[in-house]
PDB file of C-alpha atoms and ligand atoms in Angstrom:
ATOM      1  CA  UNK A  22      22.415  -9.705  18.604  1.00 51.00           C
ATOM      2  CA  UNK A  23      21.339  -6.584  20.377  1.00 50.00           C
ATOM      3  CA  UNK A  24      23.947  -3.879  20.613  1.00 50.00           C
ATOM      4  CA  UNK A  25      26.371  -5.812  18.450  1.00 49.00           C
ATOM      5  CA  UNK A  26      27.779  -2.847  16.644  1.00 50.00           C
ATOM      6  CA  UNK A  27      27.503  -0.166  14.068  1.00 51.00           C
ATOM      7  CA  UNK A  28      25.673  -2.067  11.418  1.00 51.00           C
ATOM      8  CA  UNK A  29      22.033  -1.528  11.850  1.00 46.00           C
ATOM      9  CA  UNK A  30      19.654  -3.064   9.418  1.00 46.00           C
ATOM     10  CA  UNK A  31      16.923  -0.626   8.831  1.00 44.00           C
ATOM     11  CA  UNK A  32      13.802  -2.075   7.443  1.00 49.00           C
ATOM     12  CA  UNK A  33      12.148   0.819   5.787  1.00 54.00           C
ATOM     13  CA  UNK A  34       8.599   0.760   4.765  1.00 52.00           C
ATOM     14  CA  UNK A  35       8.125   1.055   1.091  1.00 52.00           C
ATOM     15  CA  UNK A  36       7.169   4.580   0.319  1.00 81.00           C
ATOM     16  CA  UNK A  37       3.610   3.772  -0.408  1.00 90.00           C
ATOM     17  CA  UNK A  38       1.136   6.542  -0.852  1.00 92.00           C
ATOM     18  CA  UNK A  39      -2.547   6.875  -1.312  1.00 94.00           C
ATOM     19  CA  UNK A  40      -3.727   5.942  -4.820  1.00 94.00           C
ATOM     20  CA  UNK A  41      -0.681   3.784  -5.488  1.00 95.00           C
ATOM     21  CA  UNK A  42      -1.302   0.440  -7.074  1.00 95.00           C
ATOM     22  CA  UNK A  43      -0.100  -2.369  -4.849  1.00 96.00           C
ATOM     23  CA  UNK A  44       0.025  -6.148  -4.924  1.00 97.00           C
ATOM     24  CA  UNK A  45      -0.383  -8.318  -1.865  1.00 97.00           C
ATOM     25  CA  UNK A  46       2.689 -10.512  -1.415  1.00 96.00           C
ATOM     26  CA  UNK A  47       1.749 -12.440   1.698  1.00 95.00           C
ATOM     27  CA  UNK A  48      -1.262 -13.767   3.502  1.00 93.00           C
ATOM     28  CA  UNK A  49      -4.569 -15.065   2.261  1.00 93.00           C
ATOM     29  CA  UNK A  50      -5.049 -12.189  -0.144  1.00 96.00           C
ATOM     30  CA  UNK A  51      -1.735 -12.889  -1.850  1.00 97.00           C
ATOM     31  CA  UNK A  52      -1.647 -11.891  -5.494  1.00 97.00           C
ATOM     32  CA  UNK A  53      -4.473  -9.400  -5.336  1.00 97.00           C
ATOM     33  CA  UNK A  54      -3.930  -5.965  -6.760  1.00 97.00           C
ATOM     34  CA  UNK A  55      -5.694  -2.790  -5.808  1.00 97.00           C
ATOM     35  CA  UNK A  56      -5.380   0.903  -5.257  1.00 97.00           C
ATOM     36  CA  UNK A  57      -4.340   2.219  -1.872  1.00 97.00           C
ATOM     37  CA  UNK A  58      -7.250   3.867  -0.130  1.00 98.00           C
ATOM     38  CA  UNK A  59      -5.626   4.803   3.140  1.00 97.00           C
ATOM     39  CA  UNK A  60      -2.335   4.471   4.936  1.00 95.00           C
ATOM     40  CA  UNK A  61      -1.701   4.352   8.633  1.00 93.00           C
ATOM     41  CA  UNK A  62       2.053   4.672   8.796  1.00 87.00           C
ATOM     42  CA  UNK A  63       2.086   4.749  12.580  1.00 90.00           C
ATOM     43  CA  UNK A  64       0.465   1.351  12.824  1.00 93.00           C
ATOM     44  CA  UNK A  65       2.075   0.144   9.616  1.00 93.00           C
ATOM     45  CA  UNK A  66      -1.225  -0.630   8.019  1.00 95.00           C
ATOM     46  CA  UNK A  67      -2.660  -0.008   4.635  1.00 96.00           C
ATOM     47  CA  UNK A  68      -6.167  -0.168   3.247  1.00 97.00           C
ATOM     48  CA  UNK A  69      -6.351  -1.522  -0.290  1.00 98.00           C
ATOM     49  CA  UNK A  70      -9.329  -1.233  -2.550  1.00 98.00           C
ATOM     50  CA  UNK A  71     -11.327  -4.488  -2.817  1.00 97.00           C
ATOM     51  CA  UNK A  72      -8.681  -6.445  -0.921  1.00 97.00           C
ATOM     52  CA  UNK A  73      -9.156  -8.164   2.416  1.00 97.00           C
ATOM     53  CA  UNK A  74     -12.882  -7.584   2.337  1.00 96.00           C
ATOM     54  CA  UNK A  75     -14.742  -8.320   5.521  1.00 95.00           C
ATOM     55  CA  UNK A  76     -18.453  -8.537   6.047  1.00 93.00           C
ATOM     56  CA  UNK A  77     -19.948  -6.149   8.514  1.00 89.00           C
ATOM     57  CA  UNK A  78     -23.444  -5.923   9.723  1.00 89.00           C
ATOM     58  CA  UNK A  79     -24.956  -2.531   9.386  1.00 85.00           C
ATOM     59  CA  UNK A  80     -27.733  -1.396  11.579  1.00 83.00           C
ATOM     60  CA  UNK A  81     -30.978  -0.318  10.008  1.00 83.00           C
ATOM     61  CA  UNK A  82     -30.741   3.349   9.364  1.00 78.00           C
ATOM     62  CA  UNK A  83     -33.431   5.945   9.779  1.00 76.00           C
ATOM     63  CA  UNK A  84     -33.102   6.907   6.138  1.00 76.00           C
ATOM     64  CA  UNK A  85     -33.418   3.559   4.425  1.00 72.00           C
ATOM     65  CA  UNK A  86     -35.188   1.642   7.157  1.00 77.00           C
ATOM     66  CA  UNK A  87     -33.080  -1.408   6.519  1.00 79.00           C
ATOM     67  CA  UNK A  88     -29.873  -2.912   7.662  1.00 82.00           C
ATOM     68  CA  UNK A  89     -27.841  -5.634   6.143  1.00 89.00           C
ATOM     69  CA  UNK A  90     -24.435  -6.955   5.485  1.00 91.00           C
ATOM     70  CA  UNK A  91     -21.950  -4.669   3.894  1.00 90.00           C
ATOM     71  CA  UNK A  92     -18.511  -5.553   2.688  1.00 93.00           C
ATOM     72  CA  UNK A  93     -15.659  -3.355   3.658  1.00 94.00           C
ATOM     73  CA  UNK A  94     -11.913  -3.388   3.280  1.00 96.00           C
ATOM     74  CA  UNK A  95      -9.894  -4.348   6.343  1.00 96.00           C
ATOM     75  CA  UNK A  96      -6.368  -3.009   6.733  1.00 97.00           C
ATOM     76  CA  UNK A  97      -3.367  -5.096   5.730  1.00 96.00           C
ATOM     77  CA  UNK A  98       0.095  -5.010   7.169  1.00 95.00           C
ATOM     78  CA  UNK A  99       2.078  -2.580   5.050  1.00 94.00           C
ATOM     79  CA  UNK A 100       4.947  -5.068   4.751  1.00 92.00           C
ATOM     80  CA  UNK A 101       2.587  -7.487   3.040  1.00 95.00           C
ATOM     81  CA  UNK A 102       2.114  -5.265   0.035  1.00 95.00           C
ATOM     82  CA  UNK A 103       4.431  -4.101  -2.696  1.00 94.00           C
ATOM     83  CA  UNK A 104       4.039  -1.321  -5.169  1.00 94.00           C
ATOM     84  CA  UNK A 105       3.230  -2.299  -8.706  1.00 95.00           C
ATOM     85  CA  UNK A 106       5.051  -0.146 -11.200  1.00 94.00           C
ATOM     86  CA  UNK A 107       2.712   1.362 -13.720  1.00 89.00           C
ATOM     87  CA  UNK A 108       5.436   1.391 -16.348  1.00 92.00           C
ATOM     88  CA  UNK A 109       6.773  -2.151 -16.278  1.00 95.00           C
ATOM     89  CA  UNK A 110       3.724  -3.542 -14.433  1.00 92.00           C
ATOM     90  CA  UNK A 111       5.961  -5.546 -12.114  1.00 93.00           C
ATOM     91  CA  UNK A 112       5.819  -5.600  -8.336  1.00 94.00           C
ATOM     92  CA  UNK A 113       8.832  -3.548  -7.430  1.00 93.00           C
ATOM     93  CA  UNK A 114      10.730  -1.637  -4.834  1.00 91.00           C
ATOM     94  CA  UNK A 115      11.003   2.037  -5.189  1.00 90.00           C
ATOM     95  CA  UNK A 116      13.685   4.490  -4.386  1.00 90.00           C
ATOM     96  CA  UNK A 117      13.676   8.213  -4.034  1.00 88.00           C
ATOM     97  CA  UNK A 118      15.726  10.182  -6.447  1.00 90.00           C
ATOM     98  CA  UNK A 119      16.445  13.839  -6.145  1.00 90.00           C
ATOM     99  CA  UNK A 120      16.162  15.845  -9.298  1.00 89.00           C
ATOM    100  CA  UNK A 121      18.347  18.741 -10.258  1.00 93.00           C
ATOM    101  CA  UNK A 122      15.719  21.207  -9.197  1.00 95.00           C
ATOM    102  CA  UNK A 123      15.688  19.634  -5.737  1.00 93.00           C
ATOM    103  CA  UNK A 124      12.370  17.875  -6.028  1.00 91.00           C
ATOM    104  CA  UNK A 125      12.114  14.217  -5.203  1.00 89.00           C
ATOM    105  CA  UNK A 126      10.674  11.559  -7.409  1.00 90.00           C
ATOM    106  CA  UNK A 127       9.965   7.958  -6.686  1.00 92.00           C
ATOM    107  CA  UNK A 128      11.645   5.654  -9.144  1.00 93.00           C
ATOM    108  CA  UNK A 129      10.989   2.006  -9.928  1.00 94.00           C
ATOM    109  CA  UNK A 130      14.072  -0.055  -9.128  1.00 93.00           C
ATOM    110  CA  UNK A 131      13.281  -2.500 -11.900  1.00 95.00           C
ATOM    111  CA  UNK A 132      12.828  -0.262 -14.911  1.00 96.00           C
ATOM    112  CA  UNK A 133      14.217   2.980 -13.544  1.00 94.00           C
ATOM    113  CA  UNK A 134      11.170   4.960 -14.541  1.00 93.00           C
ATOM    114  CA  UNK A 135       9.518   7.450 -12.227  1.00 91.00           C
ATOM    115  CA  UNK A 136       6.312   5.952 -10.959  1.00 88.00           C
ATOM    116  CA  UNK A 137       4.587   9.243 -10.356  1.00 79.00           C
ATOM    117  CA  UNK A 138       3.113  10.905 -13.358  1.00 67.00           C
TER     118      UNK A 138
HETATM  119 ZN1   ZN B 266       9.034  -0.302 -13.407  1.00 58.41          ZN
END
């Protein structure tokens, strides 16, 4: 269908930011909710608190003299998470709305409330 015309479906990333609450909607971590720790918008990846934990071996450090296994979050594909609205507590899509003073707010498409406090 390449070059078929004017209609171009743009799949925009949800406007997820650090500290947003998100729910995983696909993959083995499906259903888990956590706060966004880090976003890599170039790679389309997101790091979510306590989600997609992987075990890593840490080398013994000079300070503690011991190594061990530590658990750490591994990045998820950003399209596998959805923002959870803190007003209606539903996984939702968000849209940007411009206020009269020109500032932008992110609004929950389900309940219409701004999700930023
Ligand atoms: Zn809502």
